[in-house]
PDB file of C-alpha atoms in Angstrom:
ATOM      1  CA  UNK A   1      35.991   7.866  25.400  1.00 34.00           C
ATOM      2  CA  UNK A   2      32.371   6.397  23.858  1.00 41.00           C
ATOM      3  CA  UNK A   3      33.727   3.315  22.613  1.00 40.00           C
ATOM      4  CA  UNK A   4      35.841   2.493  26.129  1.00 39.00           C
ATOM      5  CA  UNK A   5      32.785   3.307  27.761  1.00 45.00           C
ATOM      6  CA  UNK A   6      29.976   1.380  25.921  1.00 45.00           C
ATOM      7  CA  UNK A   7      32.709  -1.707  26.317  1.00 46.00           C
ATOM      8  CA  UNK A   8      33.183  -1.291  29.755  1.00 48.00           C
ATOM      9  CA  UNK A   9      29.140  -1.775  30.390  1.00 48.00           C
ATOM     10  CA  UNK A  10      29.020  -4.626  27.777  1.00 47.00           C
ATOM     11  CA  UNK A  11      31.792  -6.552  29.706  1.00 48.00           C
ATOM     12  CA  UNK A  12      29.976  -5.752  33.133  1.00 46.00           C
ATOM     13  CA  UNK A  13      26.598  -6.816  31.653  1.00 48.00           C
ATOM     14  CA  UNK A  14      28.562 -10.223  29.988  1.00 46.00           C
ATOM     15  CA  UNK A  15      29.711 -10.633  33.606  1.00 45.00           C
ATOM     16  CA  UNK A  16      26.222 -10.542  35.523  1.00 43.00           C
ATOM     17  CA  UNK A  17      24.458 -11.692  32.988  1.00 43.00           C
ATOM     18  CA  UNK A  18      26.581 -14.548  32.070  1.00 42.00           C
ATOM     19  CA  UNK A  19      26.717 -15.939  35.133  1.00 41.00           C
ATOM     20  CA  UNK A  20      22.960 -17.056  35.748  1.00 46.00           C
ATOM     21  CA  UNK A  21      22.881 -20.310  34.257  1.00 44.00           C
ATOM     22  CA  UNK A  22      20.900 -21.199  30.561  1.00 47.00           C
ATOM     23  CA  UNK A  23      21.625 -17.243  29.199  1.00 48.00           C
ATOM     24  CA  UNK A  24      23.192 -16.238  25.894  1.00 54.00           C
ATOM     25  CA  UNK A  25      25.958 -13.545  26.079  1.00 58.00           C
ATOM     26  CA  UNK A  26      25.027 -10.729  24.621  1.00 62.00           C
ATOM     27  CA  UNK A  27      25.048  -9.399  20.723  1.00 65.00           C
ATOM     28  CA  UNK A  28      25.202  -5.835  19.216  1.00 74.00           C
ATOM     29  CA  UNK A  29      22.271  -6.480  16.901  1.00 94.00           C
ATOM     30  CA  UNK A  30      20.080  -4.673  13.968  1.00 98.00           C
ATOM     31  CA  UNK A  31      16.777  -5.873  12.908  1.00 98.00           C
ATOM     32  CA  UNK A  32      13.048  -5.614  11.391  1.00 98.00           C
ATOM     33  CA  UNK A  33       9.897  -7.015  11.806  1.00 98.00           C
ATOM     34  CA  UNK A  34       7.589  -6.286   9.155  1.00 98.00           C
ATOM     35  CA  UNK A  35       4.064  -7.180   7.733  1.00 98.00           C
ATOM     36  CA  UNK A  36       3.184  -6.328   4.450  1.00 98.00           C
ATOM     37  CA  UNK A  37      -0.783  -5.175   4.248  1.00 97.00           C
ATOM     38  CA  UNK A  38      -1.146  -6.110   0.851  1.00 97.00           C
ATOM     39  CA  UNK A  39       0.008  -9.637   0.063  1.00 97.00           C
ATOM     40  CA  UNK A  40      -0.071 -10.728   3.836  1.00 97.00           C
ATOM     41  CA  UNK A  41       3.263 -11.802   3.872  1.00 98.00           C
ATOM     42  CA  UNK A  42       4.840 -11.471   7.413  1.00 98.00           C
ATOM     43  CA  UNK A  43       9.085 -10.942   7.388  1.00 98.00           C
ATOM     44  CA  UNK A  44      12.494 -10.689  10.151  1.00 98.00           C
ATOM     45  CA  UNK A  45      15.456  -8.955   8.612  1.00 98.00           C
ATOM     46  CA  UNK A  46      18.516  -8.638  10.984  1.00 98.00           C
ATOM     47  CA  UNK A  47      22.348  -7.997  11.205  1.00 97.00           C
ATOM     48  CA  UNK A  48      25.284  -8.537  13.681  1.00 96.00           C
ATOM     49  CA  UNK A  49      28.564  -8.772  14.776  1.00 93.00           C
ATOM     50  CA  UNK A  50      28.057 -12.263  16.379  1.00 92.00           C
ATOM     51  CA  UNK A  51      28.340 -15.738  14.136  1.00 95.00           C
ATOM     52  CA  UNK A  52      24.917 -17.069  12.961  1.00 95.00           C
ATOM     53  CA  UNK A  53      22.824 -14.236  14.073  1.00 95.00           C
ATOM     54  CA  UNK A  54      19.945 -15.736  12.310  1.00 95.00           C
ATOM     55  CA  UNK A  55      19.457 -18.976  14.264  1.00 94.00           C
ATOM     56  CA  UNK A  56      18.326 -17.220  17.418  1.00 95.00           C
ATOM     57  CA  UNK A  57      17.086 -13.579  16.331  1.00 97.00           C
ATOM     58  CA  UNK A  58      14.552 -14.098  13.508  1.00 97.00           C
ATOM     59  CA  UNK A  59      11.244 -16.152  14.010  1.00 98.00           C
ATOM     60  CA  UNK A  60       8.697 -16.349  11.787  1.00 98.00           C
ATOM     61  CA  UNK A  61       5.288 -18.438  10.994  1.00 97.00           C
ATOM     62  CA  UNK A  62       2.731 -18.093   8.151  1.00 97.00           C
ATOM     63  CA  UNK A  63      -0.767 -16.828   8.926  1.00 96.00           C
ATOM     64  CA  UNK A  64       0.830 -15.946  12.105  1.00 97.00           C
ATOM     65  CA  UNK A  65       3.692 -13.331  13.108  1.00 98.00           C
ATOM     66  CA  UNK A  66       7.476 -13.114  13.519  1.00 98.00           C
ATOM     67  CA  UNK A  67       9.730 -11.962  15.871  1.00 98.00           C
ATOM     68  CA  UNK A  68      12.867 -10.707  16.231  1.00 98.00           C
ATOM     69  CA  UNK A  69      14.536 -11.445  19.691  1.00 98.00           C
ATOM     70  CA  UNK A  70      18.031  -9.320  20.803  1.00 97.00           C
ATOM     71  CA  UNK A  71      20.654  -8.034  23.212  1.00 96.00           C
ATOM     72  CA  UNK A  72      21.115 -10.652  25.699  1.00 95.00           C
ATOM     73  CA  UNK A  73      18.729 -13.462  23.143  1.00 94.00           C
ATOM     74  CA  UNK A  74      16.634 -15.482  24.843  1.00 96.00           C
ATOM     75  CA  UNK A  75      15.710 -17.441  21.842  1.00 95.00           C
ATOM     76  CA  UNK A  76      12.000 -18.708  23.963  1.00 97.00           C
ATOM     77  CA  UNK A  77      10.973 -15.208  22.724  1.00 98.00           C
ATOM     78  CA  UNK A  78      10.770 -16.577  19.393  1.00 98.00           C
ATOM     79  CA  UNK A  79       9.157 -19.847  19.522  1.00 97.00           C
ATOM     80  CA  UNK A  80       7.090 -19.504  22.799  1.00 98.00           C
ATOM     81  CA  UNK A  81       5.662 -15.698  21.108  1.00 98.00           C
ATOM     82  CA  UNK A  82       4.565 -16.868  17.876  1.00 98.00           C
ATOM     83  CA  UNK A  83       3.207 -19.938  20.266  1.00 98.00           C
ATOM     84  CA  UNK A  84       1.088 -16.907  22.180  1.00 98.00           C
ATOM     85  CA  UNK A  85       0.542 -14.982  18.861  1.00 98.00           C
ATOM     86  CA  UNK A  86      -1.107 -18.250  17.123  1.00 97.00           C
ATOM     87  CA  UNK A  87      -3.429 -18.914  20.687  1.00 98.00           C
ATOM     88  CA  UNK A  88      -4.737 -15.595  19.935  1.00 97.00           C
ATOM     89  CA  UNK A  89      -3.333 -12.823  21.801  1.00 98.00           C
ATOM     90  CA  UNK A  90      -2.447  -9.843  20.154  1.00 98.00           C
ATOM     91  CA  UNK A  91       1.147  -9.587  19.757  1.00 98.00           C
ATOM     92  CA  UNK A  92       1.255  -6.633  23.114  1.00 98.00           C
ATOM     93  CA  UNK A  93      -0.108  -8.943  25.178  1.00 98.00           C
ATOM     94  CA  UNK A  94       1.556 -12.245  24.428  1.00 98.00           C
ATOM     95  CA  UNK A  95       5.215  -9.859  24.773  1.00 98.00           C
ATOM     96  CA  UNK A  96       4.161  -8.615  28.108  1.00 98.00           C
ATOM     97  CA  UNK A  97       3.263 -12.318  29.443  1.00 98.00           C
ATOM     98  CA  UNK A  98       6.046 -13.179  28.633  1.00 98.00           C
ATOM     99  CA  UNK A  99       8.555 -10.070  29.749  1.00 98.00           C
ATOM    100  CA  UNK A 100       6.133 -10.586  33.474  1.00 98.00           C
ATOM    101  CA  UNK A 101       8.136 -14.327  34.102  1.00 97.00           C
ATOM    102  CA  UNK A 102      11.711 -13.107  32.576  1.00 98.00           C
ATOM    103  CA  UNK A 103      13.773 -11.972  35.586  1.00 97.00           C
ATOM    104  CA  UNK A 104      16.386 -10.559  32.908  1.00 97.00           C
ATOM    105  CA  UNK A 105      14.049  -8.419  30.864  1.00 98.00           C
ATOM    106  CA  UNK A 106      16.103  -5.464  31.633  1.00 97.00           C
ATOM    107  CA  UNK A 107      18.409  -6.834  29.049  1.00 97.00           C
ATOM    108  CA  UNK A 108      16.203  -8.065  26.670  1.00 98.00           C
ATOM    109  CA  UNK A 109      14.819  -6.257  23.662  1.00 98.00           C
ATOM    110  CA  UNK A 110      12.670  -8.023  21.577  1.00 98.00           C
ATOM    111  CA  UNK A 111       9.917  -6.776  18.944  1.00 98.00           C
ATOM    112  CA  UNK A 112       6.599  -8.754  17.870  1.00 98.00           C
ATOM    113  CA  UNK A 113       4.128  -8.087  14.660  1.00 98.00           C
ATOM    114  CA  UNK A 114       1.338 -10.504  13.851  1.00 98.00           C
ATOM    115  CA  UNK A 115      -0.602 -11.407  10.672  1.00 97.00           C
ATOM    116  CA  UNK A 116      -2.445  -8.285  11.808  1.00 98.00           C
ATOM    117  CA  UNK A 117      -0.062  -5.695  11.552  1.00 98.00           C
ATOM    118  CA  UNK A 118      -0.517  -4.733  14.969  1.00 98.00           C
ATOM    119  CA  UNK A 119       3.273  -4.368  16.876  1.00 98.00           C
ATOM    120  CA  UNK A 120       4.547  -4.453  19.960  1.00 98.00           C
ATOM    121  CA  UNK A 121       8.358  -3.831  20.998  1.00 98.00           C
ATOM    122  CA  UNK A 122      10.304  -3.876  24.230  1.00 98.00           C
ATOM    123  CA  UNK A 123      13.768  -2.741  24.982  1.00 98.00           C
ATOM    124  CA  UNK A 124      15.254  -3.304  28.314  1.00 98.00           C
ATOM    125  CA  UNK A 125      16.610  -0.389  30.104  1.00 97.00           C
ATOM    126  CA  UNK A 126      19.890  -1.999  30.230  1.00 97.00           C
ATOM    127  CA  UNK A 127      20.357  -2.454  26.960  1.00 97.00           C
ATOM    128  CA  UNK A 128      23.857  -1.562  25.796  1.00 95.00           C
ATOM    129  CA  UNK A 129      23.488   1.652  24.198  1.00 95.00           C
ATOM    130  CA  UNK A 130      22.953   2.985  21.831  1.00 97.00           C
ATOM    131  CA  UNK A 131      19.608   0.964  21.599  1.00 98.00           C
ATOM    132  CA  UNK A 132      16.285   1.830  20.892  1.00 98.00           C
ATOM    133  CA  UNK A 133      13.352   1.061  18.987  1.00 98.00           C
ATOM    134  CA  UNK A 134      10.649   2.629  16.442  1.00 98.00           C
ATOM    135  CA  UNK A 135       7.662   1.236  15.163  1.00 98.00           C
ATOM    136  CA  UNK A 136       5.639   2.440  12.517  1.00 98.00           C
ATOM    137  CA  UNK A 137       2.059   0.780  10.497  1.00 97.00           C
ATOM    138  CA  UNK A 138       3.116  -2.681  10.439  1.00 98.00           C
ATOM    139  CA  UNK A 139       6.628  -3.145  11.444  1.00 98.00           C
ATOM    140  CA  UNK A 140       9.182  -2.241  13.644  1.00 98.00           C
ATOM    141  CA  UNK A 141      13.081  -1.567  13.484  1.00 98.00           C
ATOM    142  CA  UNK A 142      15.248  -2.137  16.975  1.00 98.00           C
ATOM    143  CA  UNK A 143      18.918  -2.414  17.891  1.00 97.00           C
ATOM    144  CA  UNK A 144      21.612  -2.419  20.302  1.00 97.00           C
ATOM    145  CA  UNK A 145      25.364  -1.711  20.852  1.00 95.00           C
ATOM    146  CA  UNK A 146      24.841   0.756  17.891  1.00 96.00           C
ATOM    147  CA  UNK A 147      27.056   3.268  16.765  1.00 93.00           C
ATOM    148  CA  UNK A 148      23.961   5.871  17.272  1.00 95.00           C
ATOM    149  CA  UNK A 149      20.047   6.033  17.305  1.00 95.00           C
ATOM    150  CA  UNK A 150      20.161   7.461  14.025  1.00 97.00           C
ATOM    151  CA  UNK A 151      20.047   3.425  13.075  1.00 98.00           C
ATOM    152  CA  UNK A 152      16.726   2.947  13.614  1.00 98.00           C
ATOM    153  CA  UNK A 153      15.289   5.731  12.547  1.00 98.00           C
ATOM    154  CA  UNK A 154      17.098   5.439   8.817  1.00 98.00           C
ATOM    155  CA  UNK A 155      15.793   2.091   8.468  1.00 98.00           C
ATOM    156  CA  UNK A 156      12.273   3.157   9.735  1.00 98.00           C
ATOM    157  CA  UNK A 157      12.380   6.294   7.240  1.00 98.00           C
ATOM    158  CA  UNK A 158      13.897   3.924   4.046  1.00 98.00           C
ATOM    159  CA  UNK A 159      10.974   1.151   4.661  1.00 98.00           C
ATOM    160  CA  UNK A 160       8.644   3.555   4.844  1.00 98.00           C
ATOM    161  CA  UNK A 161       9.551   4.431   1.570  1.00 98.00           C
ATOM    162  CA  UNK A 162      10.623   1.742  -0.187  1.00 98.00           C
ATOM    163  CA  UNK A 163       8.610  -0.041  -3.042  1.00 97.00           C
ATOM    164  CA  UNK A 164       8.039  -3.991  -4.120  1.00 97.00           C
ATOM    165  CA  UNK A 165       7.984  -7.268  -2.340  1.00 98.00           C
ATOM    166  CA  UNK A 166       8.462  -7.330   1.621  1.00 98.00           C
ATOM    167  CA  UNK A 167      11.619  -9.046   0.949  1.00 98.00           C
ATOM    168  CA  UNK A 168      13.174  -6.052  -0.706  1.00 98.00           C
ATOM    169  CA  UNK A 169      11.843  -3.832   1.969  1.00 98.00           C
ATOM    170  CA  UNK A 170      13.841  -5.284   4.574  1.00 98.00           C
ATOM    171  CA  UNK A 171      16.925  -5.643   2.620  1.00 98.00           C
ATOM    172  CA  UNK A 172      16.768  -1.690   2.219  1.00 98.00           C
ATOM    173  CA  UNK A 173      15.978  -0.934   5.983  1.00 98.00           C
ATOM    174  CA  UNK A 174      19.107  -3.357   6.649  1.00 98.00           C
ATOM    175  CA  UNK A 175      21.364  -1.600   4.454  1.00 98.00           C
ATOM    176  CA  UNK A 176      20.311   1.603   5.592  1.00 98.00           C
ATOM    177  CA  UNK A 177      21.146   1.185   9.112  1.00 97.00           C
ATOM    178  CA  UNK A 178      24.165  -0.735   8.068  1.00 97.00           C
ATOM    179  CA  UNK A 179      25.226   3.068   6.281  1.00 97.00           C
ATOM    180  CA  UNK A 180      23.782   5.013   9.833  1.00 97.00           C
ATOM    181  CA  UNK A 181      26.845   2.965  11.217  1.00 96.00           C
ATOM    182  CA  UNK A 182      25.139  -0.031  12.085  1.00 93.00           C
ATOM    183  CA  UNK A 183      26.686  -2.702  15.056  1.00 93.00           C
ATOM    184  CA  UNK A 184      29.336  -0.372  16.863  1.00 91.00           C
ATOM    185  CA  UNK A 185      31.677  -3.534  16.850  1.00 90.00           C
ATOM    186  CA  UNK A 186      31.304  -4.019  12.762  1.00 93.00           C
ATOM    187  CA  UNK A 187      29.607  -6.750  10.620  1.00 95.00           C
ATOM    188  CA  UNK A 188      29.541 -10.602  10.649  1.00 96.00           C
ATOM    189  CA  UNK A 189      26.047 -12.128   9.693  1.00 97.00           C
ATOM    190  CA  UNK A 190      22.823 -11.553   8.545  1.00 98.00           C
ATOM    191  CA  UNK A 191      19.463 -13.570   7.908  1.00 98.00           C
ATOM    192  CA  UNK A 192      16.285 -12.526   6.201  1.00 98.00           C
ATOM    193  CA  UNK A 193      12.851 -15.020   6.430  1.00 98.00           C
ATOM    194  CA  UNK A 194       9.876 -13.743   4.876  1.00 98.00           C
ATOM    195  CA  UNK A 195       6.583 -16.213   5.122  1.00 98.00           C
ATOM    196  CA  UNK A 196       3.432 -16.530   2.880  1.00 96.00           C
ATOM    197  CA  UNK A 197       0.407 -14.728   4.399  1.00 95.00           C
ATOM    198  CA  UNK A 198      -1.019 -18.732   5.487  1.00 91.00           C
ATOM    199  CA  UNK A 199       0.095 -21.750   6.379  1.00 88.00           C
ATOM    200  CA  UNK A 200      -0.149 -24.596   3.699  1.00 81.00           C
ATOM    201  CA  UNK A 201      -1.167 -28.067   3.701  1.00 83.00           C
ATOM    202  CA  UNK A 202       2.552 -28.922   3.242  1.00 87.00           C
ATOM    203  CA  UNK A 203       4.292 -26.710   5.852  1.00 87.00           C
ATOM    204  CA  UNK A 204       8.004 -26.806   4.518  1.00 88.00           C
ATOM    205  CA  UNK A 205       6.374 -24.713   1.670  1.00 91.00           C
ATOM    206  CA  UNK A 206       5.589 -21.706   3.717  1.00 95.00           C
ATOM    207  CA  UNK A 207       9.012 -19.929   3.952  1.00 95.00           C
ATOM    208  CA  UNK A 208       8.941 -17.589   0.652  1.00 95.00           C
ATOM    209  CA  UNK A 209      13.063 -16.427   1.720  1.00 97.00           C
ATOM    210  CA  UNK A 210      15.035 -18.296   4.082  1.00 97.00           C
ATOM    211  CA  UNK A 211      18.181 -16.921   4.066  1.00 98.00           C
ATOM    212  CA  UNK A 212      21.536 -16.832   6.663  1.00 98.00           C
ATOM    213  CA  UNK A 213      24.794 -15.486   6.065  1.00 98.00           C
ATOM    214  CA  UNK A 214      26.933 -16.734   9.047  1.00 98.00           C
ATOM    215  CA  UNK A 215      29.968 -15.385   8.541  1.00 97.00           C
ATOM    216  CA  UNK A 216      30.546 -12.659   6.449  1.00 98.00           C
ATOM    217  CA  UNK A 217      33.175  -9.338   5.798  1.00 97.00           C
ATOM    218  CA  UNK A 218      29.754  -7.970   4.352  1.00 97.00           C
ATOM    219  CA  UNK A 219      26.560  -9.569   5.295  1.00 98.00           C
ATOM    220  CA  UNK A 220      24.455  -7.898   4.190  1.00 98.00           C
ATOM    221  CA  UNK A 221      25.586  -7.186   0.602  1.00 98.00           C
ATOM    222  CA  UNK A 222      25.840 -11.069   0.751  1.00 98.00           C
ATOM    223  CA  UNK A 223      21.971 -11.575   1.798  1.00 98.00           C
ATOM    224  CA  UNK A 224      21.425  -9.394  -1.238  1.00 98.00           C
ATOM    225  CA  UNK A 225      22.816 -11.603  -3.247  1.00 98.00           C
ATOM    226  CA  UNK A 226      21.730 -14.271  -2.515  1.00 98.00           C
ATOM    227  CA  UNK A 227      18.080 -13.034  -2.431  1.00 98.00           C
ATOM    228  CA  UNK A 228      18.684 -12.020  -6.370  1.00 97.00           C
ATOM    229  CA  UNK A 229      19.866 -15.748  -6.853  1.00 97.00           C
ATOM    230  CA  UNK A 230      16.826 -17.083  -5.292  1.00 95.00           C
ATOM    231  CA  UNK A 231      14.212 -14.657  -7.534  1.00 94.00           C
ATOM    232  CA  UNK A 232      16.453 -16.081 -10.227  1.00 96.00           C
ATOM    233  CA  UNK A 233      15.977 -19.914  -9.380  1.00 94.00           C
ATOM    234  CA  UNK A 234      12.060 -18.817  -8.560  1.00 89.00           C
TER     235      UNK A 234
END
């Protein structure tokens, strides 16, 4: 009875939402923001059931912030808040300016952290449930069409406690909520970015992991992976 229910409002929502023009039908989605107080770096973990989740959720620029943008994506979160972010606004404000011009924000969710640490986080209240959010020093963890809120707050508790480089962190929040039960629909992709703590002279360089897994019966053991082949070739 759940499951035919949490479809029935994700087919309604595809319907309204899909029919305003320039709007991206909606994905069940996991994900973290995270900065990491010690080395500076700044990092977007995230997993789906939707095919290259990673080219419009996770956004991310040295010395600046990242962002993780959801539910029914409007990928201008991304580029347009780390735009804000870099101006100078702290990361509430620069969400908020741009949730006040977004006539769909209802179905939006869509977390911020800056080079900072400081966080801000919004989810719509017609977010497909379950969805929900939880920040904590630093980062926050967020997600939609979920088999239950115990997602988020697994991956909040396991990157709390986790040890070593950002990277790593977010891996282990990922997997965690993957275990809470993760996207109710299942698995597909995954994509972790994790920046240096400032820009360089040669930009290209400033991406520490840059990593997608588009299309996957396991994404996120895949991400691992591959971030244990990159250490390897670093």
């Amino acid at each position: 009875m759940r499951t035919t229910s949490v479809l029935g409002c994700w087919l309604a929502m595809s319907m309204l939402v899909s029919a305003q023009p320039n709007t991206v039908r909606p994905a069940g989605t996991f994900s973290i923001v995270a900065y990491d107080a010690t080395t500076g770096e700044l990092g977007v973990g995230v997993q789906s059931h939707w095919f290259s989740v990673g080219s419009d959720v996770s956004w991310a620029k040295a010395g600046v912030g990242a962002v993780a943008t959801q539910s029914f994506i409007e990928p201008g979160y991304g580029a347009r808040g780390l735009a804000l972010m870099e101006s100078g606004k702290p990361p509430e404000e620069a969400l908020e300016a741009l949730l006040s011009e977004d006539p769909d924000r209802s179905v939006r969710q869509v977390a911020f952290v800056d080079s900072a640490g400081r966080v801000a986080v919004h989810t719509g209240k017609m977010c497909i449930p379950a969805a929900g959010h939880r920040t904590g020093k630093g980062y926050s963890v967020q997600g939609n069409i979920l088999e239950s809120a115990q997602v988020w707050d697994d991956m909040a508790e396991v990157f709390e406690q986790a040890t070593g480089p950002l990277a790593r962190r977010i891996l282990a929040a990922l997997e965690a909520g993957q275990k809470a039960g993760g996207d109710l629909r299942g698995r597909q992709s995954a994509a972790l970015v994790v920046t240096r703590p400032r820009s360089k002279d040669k930009p290209w360089l400033n991406k520490i992991v840059d990593l997608r897994v588009e299309d996957h019966p396991e994404p996120i053991r895949e991400l691992g992976r591959l971030y244990d082949l990159r250490r390897a070739y670093d």
